[in-house]
């Protein structure tokens, strides 16, 4: 399909996505590790959900939060990666107007949901380590239900205007998105209208949501570290530091790559397009692949539940 880079008065009915325009010969080779990571993410998260669902001993608040995180990861992966692989393998670059903004809506809603879930899970670990006697009365199924409603409603209400504002812009000619996904800034740049309001709203809402989440996460792990260093039982501090340390590193990775993606979008003239595209793809792939391993299968109870399923002939 010929790229329509010239402007015209005709409204745009579909967009064209691109992947690594300067290294197209690498696409088939790069699709192999991306496919393996996609299969790992889908397989690990699906397995974790099945183990928690079938194992009655895992029907507890902490594992319900893990289930929520896995569901978010699965949705984000399925929203982005199959289309990227279709471009790599079959050069299926066209995406309809409605499909593009649906993808944008899901990404803008589910990424903040994942960030907020990390925050709630950090609070869960804070209560478990710093106030263990009060943990059963604070972290209850009712708490998880209320937290889930808060996670979903906050993200949808505050960030759903981003794709709505973009969808109401006038796209009158150029339809080549310089990205492999329908990111808001990449799409809205194609509009013939002024996108200042769109950019300001996404910037302010994004920094408020992600900034508050990461601040509370950092605060929770700071209190956890202070409490752990006071442990007198042999091995207790090491175990707590190992568990919470791996959680914090994963959250730090999630936030760092998200920050890099935002900054490279803002200063895209100084950053090669291929780097920006790769970062966008990896941000929707690596955390979903690592989350169930770091958060889930490192815990003794989930390992035992997985072993029971294998013994049953799962």
Coordinates of C-alpha atoms in Angstrom, one line a residue:
X1 CA 0.0 0.0 0.0
X2 CA 1.4 3.4 -0.9
X3 CA 2.1 5.7 2.0
X4 CA -0.1 8.8 1.7
X5 CA 2.2 11.5 3.1
X6 CA 0.6 14.4 1.3
X7 CA -2.1 16.5 2.8
X8 CA -5.6 16.6 1.4
X9 CA -9.1 17.6 2.5
X10 CA -10.3 14.0 2.5
X11 CA -10.9 12.6 6.0
X12 CA -8.7 9.7 7.1
X13 CA -10.4 6.3 7.4
X14 CA -7.4 4.3 8.4
X15 CA -3.8 4.7 9.5
X16 CA -0.6 3.0 8.6
X17 CA 1.7 1.8 11.4
X18 CA 5.5 1.4 10.8
X19 CA 8.1 -0.8 12.5
X20 CA 11.8 0.1 12.3
X21 CA 11.8 1.9 8.9
X22 CA 15.6 2.1 8.9
X23 CA 16.2 -1.5 9.7
X24 CA 13.5 -3.4 7.9
X25 CA 15.8 -6.3 7.1
X26 CA 16.0 -6.9 10.9
X27 CA 12.3 -7.3 11.4
X28 CA 12.0 -11.0 10.9
X29 CA 15.0 -11.7 13.1
X30 CA 13.7 -9.3 15.8
X31 CA 10.3 -11.0 15.6
X32 CA 11.7 -14.2 17.1
X33 CA 12.7 -12.9 20.5
X34 CA 9.6 -10.7 20.6
X35 CA 7.4 -13.8 19.9
X36 CA 9.2 -15.8 22.6
X37 CA 8.6 -13.0 25.1
X38 CA 5.0 -12.7 24.1
X39 CA 4.5 -16.5 24.5
X40 CA 6.2 -16.3 27.9
X41 CA 4.1 -13.4 29.1
X42 CA 0.8 -15.0 28.0
X43 CA 1.7 -18.5 29.2
X44 CA 3.1 -17.3 32.6
X45 CA 0.1 -15.0 33.4
X46 CA -2.5 -17.5 32.2
X47 CA -0.9 -20.3 34.3
X48 CA -0.8 -18.0 37.4
X49 CA -4.5 -17.2 36.9
X50 CA -5.4 -20.9 36.6
X51 CA -3.3 -21.9 39.6
X52 CA -4.9 -19.2 41.8
X53 CA -8.4 -20.0 40.5
X54 CA -8.2 -23.8 41.1
X55 CA -6.2 -23.8 44.3
X56 CA -8.5 -23.0 47.2
X57 CA -5.6 -22.1 49.6
X58 CA -4.7 -19.2 47.3
X59 CA -8.1 -17.5 47.6
X60 CA -6.6 -14.7 49.6
X61 CA -6.3 -10.9 49.1
X62 CA -2.6 -10.9 48.1
X63 CA -3.3 -13.5 45.3
X64 CA -6.4 -11.6 44.1
X65 CA -4.1 -8.6 43.6
X66 CA -1.7 -10.8 41.7
X67 CA -4.6 -12.0 39.5
X68 CA -5.6 -8.5 38.8
X69 CA -2.0 -7.7 37.7
X70 CA -2.0 -10.7 35.4
X71 CA -5.3 -9.8 33.8
X72 CA -4.0 -6.3 33.1
X73 CA -0.8 -7.7 31.6
X74 CA -2.7 -10.1 29.4
X75 CA -5.0 -7.4 28.0
X76 CA -2.0 -5.0 27.4
X77 CA -0.1 -7.8 25.6
X78 CA -3.0 -8.8 23.4
X79 CA -3.8 -5.2 22.6
X80 CA -0.3 -4.3 21.2
X81 CA 1.9 -7.3 20.4
X82 CA -0.2 -9.3 17.9
X83 CA -0.5 -6.3 15.7
X84 CA 3.3 -5.6 16.0
X85 CA 4.1 -9.2 15.0
X86 CA 1.6 -9.0 12.1
X87 CA 3.5 -6.0 10.8
X88 CA 6.8 -7.9 11.2
X89 CA 5.6 -11.1 9.5
X90 CA 3.0 -10.1 6.9
X91 CA 3.5 -6.3 6.6
X92 CA -0.1 -5.7 7.7
X93 CA 0.4 -2.0 8.6
X94 CA -3.1 -0.7 8.0
X95 CA -5.3 -0.2 11.1
X96 CA -8.8 1.2 11.0
X97 CA -9.7 4.6 12.6
X98 CA -11.9 2.9 15.3
X99 CA -9.4 0.1 16.0
X100 CA -6.6 2.6 16.5
X101 CA -8.5 4.7 19.0
X102 CA -9.7 1.5 20.8
X103 CA -6.1 0.5 21.2
X104 CA -5.2 4.0 22.4
X105 CA -8.1 3.8 25.0
X106 CA -7.0 0.5 26.3
X107 CA -3.3 1.5 26.6
X108 CA -4.2 4.8 28.3
X109 CA -6.5 3.1 30.7
X110 CA -4.7 -0.1 31.5
X111 CA -1.1 1.2 32.0
X112 CA -2.3 3.5 34.9
X113 CA -4.3 0.6 36.3
X114 CA -1.1 -1.5 36.4
X115 CA 0.8 1.4 38.0
X116 CA -2.0 1.7 40.7
X117 CA -2.0 -2.1 41.2
X118 CA 1.7 -1.9 41.9
X119 CA 1.0 0.8 44.5
X120 CA -1.7 -1.3 46.2
X121 CA 0.5 -4.3 46.3
X122 CA 3.3 -2.2 47.8
X123 CA 0.8 -1.1 50.5
X124 CA -0.1 -4.8 51.0
X125 CA 3.6 -5.7 51.6
X126 CA 3.9 -2.7 53.9
X127 CA 1.1 -3.8 56.1
X128 CA 2.3 -7.4 56.1
X129 CA 5.8 -6.5 57.2
X130 CA 5.3 -3.4 59.4
X131 CA 1.9 -4.3 61.0
X132 CA 1.7 -8.2 60.7
X133 CA -0.8 -8.5 63.6
X134 CA -3.2 -6.1 61.9
X135 CA -2.8 -7.5 58.4
X136 CA -5.8 -9.9 58.5
X137 CA -8.1 -7.1 59.6
X138 CA -6.8 -4.5 57.1
X139 CA -6.1 -6.5 53.9
X140 CA -9.4 -8.3 53.4
X141 CA -11.4 -9.4 50.4
X142 CA -13.5 -6.3 50.9
X143 CA -10.4 -4.1 50.8
X144 CA -9.3 -5.8 47.5
X145 CA -12.8 -5.3 46.0
X146 CA -12.7 -1.6 46.9
X147 CA -9.1 -1.2 45.7
X148 CA -10.0 -2.8 42.4
X149 CA -13.0 -0.4 41.8
X150 CA -10.7 2.5 42.7
X151 CA -8.0 1.3 40.3
X152 CA -10.4 0.9 37.4
X153 CA -12.5 4.0 37.9
X154 CA -9.5 6.3 38.6
X155 CA -7.7 5.3 35.4
X156 CA -10.8 5.3 33.1
X157 CA -12.2 8.6 34.4
X158 CA -9.0 10.6 34.3
X159 CA -7.3 9.2 31.2
X160 CA -10.2 8.3 28.9
X161 CA -10.4 11.9 27.8
X162 CA -7.0 11.4 26.1
X163 CA -8.2 9.1 23.3
X164 CA -11.6 10.9 23.2
X165 CA -9.8 14.3 22.5
X166 CA -7.6 12.6 19.9
X167 CA -10.6 10.9 18.2
X168 CA -12.4 14.3 17.8
X169 CA -9.5 15.9 16.0
X170 CA -9.7 16.5 12.3
X171 CA -7.4 14.1 10.3
X172 CA -7.3 15.5 6.8
X173 CA -4.5 13.8 4.9
X174 CA -1.4 12.4 6.4
X175 CA -2.1 8.9 7.8
X176 CA 1.3 7.3 8.5
X177 CA 1.9 6.9 12.2
X178 CA 5.6 7.0 13.0
X179 CA 5.1 4.2 15.6
X180 CA 4.1 0.6 15.8
X181 CA 1.3 1.3 18.2
X182 CA -1.4 4.0 18.3
X183 CA 0.2 6.1 21.0
X184 CA -1.6 9.4 21.6
X185 CA 1.2 11.8 20.7
X186 CA 2.1 9.8 17.6
X187 CA -1.4 9.8 16.3
X188 CA -2.5 13.4 17.3
X189 CA 0.6 14.8 15.4
X190 CA -1.2 13.8 12.2
X191 CA -4.1 16.0 12.9
X192 CA -4.7 19.3 11.1
X193 CA -6.0 20.8 14.3
X194 CA -4.3 22.4 17.3
X195 CA -3.3 19.6 19.7
X196 CA -2.1 21.8 22.6
X197 CA -5.0 20.9 24.9
X198 CA -4.5 17.2 24.1
X199 CA -0.8 17.3 25.0
X200 CA -1.3 19.4 28.1
X201 CA -4.1 17.1 29.5
X202 CA -2.1 13.9 28.9
X203 CA 1.0 15.5 30.4
X204 CA -0.8 16.7 33.6
X205 CA -3.0 13.7 34.1
X206 CA -0.2 11.2 33.4
X207 CA 2.3 12.9 35.8
X208 CA -0.4 13.2 38.5
X209 CA -1.4 9.5 38.3
X210 CA 2.0 7.9 37.8
X211 CA 3.8 10.4 40.0
X212 CA 1.4 9.8 43.0
X213 CA 1.7 6.0 42.5
X214 CA 5.5 6.0 42.4
X215 CA 5.7 8.3 45.4
X216 CA 3.5 6.1 47.5
X217 CA 5.3 3.0 46.3
X218 CA 8.7 4.5 47.2
X219 CA 7.2 5.6 50.6
X220 CA 5.9 2.1 51.3
X221 CA 9.2 0.4 50.5
X222 CA 11.1 3.0 52.6
X223 CA 9.0 2.1 55.6
X224 CA 9.5 -1.6 54.8
X225 CA 13.3 -1.2 54.6
X226 CA 13.3 0.6 58.0
X227 CA 11.2 -2.2 59.6
X228 CA 13.3 -5.0 58.0
X229 CA 16.5 -3.7 59.3
X230 CA 15.1 -4.0 62.8
X231 CA 14.3 -7.7 62.5
X232 CA 16.2 -9.8 65.0
X233 CA 15.1 -13.3 63.8
X234 CA 17.9 -15.0 61.8
X235 CA 17.2 -15.0 58.1
X236 CA 13.9 -12.9 58.4
X237 CA 15.5 -9.7 57.2
X238 CA 17.3 -11.4 54.3
X239 CA 14.1 -13.1 53.1
X240 CA 12.0 -9.9 53.4
X241 CA 14.7 -7.9 51.6
X242 CA 15.0 -10.5 48.8
X243 CA 11.2 -10.5 48.2
X244 CA 10.6 -6.8 48.5
X245 CA 13.9 -5.9 46.7
X246 CA 12.9 -7.9 43.6
X247 CA 9.4 -6.2 43.6
X248 CA 10.9 -2.8 43.9
X249 CA 13.4 -3.4 41.1
X250 CA 10.7 -4.6 38.8
X251 CA 8.6 -1.5 39.6
X252 CA 11.6 0.7 39.1
X253 CA 12.1 -0.9 35.7
X254 CA 8.5 -0.4 34.8
X255 CA 8.6 3.3 35.8
X256 CA 12.1 4.0 34.2
X257 CA 11.2 2.6 30.8
X258 CA 7.8 4.4 30.9
X259 CA 9.7 7.7 31.7
X260 CA 12.1 7.0 28.9
X261 CA 9.3 6.4 26.4
X262 CA 7.6 9.7 27.4
X263 CA 10.8 11.7 27.2
X264 CA 11.8 10.2 23.8
X265 CA 8.3 11.0 22.5
X266 CA 8.7 14.6 23.6
X267 CA 12.2 14.9 22.2
X268 CA 11.7 12.6 19.2
X269 CA 13.7 14.8 16.9
X270 CA 16.9 14.0 18.9
X271 CA 16.1 10.3 19.2
X272 CA 16.1 7.8 16.3
X273 CA 12.6 6.7 15.4
X274 CA 13.6 3.0 15.6
X275 CA 14.7 3.4 19.3
X276 CA 11.4 5.0 20.1
X277 CA 9.4 2.2 18.5
X278 CA 11.5 -0.5 20.2
X279 CA 11.0 1.1 23.6
X280 CA 7.3 1.3 23.1
X281 CA 7.1 -2.4 22.1
X282 CA 9.3 -3.5 25.0
X283 CA 7.4 -1.5 27.5
X284 CA 4.3 -3.5 26.6
X285 CA 6.1 -6.8 26.6
X286 CA 8.9 -7.1 29.2
X287 CA 6.9 -6.2 32.4
X288 CA 4.1 -8.6 31.5
X289 CA 6.7 -11.4 31.0
X290 CA 8.5 -10.7 34.3
X291 CA 5.6 -9.8 36.6
X292 CA 4.2 -13.3 37.1
X293 CA 7.8 -14.7 37.7
X294 CA 8.9 -12.1 40.1
X295 CA 5.6 -11.5 42.0
X296 CA 4.1 -15.0 41.6
X297 CA 6.2 -18.1 41.1
X298 CA 8.9 -17.0 43.6
X299 CA 6.4 -17.4 46.4
X300 CA 6.3 -20.8 48.2
X301 CA 2.5 -21.1 48.1
X302 CA 2.2 -20.5 44.3
X303 CA 5.0 -23.0 43.7
X304 CA 3.1 -25.6 45.7
X305 CA -0.1 -24.8 44.0
X306 CA 1.5 -25.2 40.6
X307 CA 3.1 -28.5 41.6
X308 CA -0.3 -29.8 42.8
X309 CA -1.8 -28.9 39.4
X310 CA 0.9 -30.8 37.6
X311 CA 0.4 -33.8 39.9
X312 CA -3.3 -33.8 39.0
X313 CA -2.5 -34.1 35.4
X314 CA -3.2 -30.5 34.5

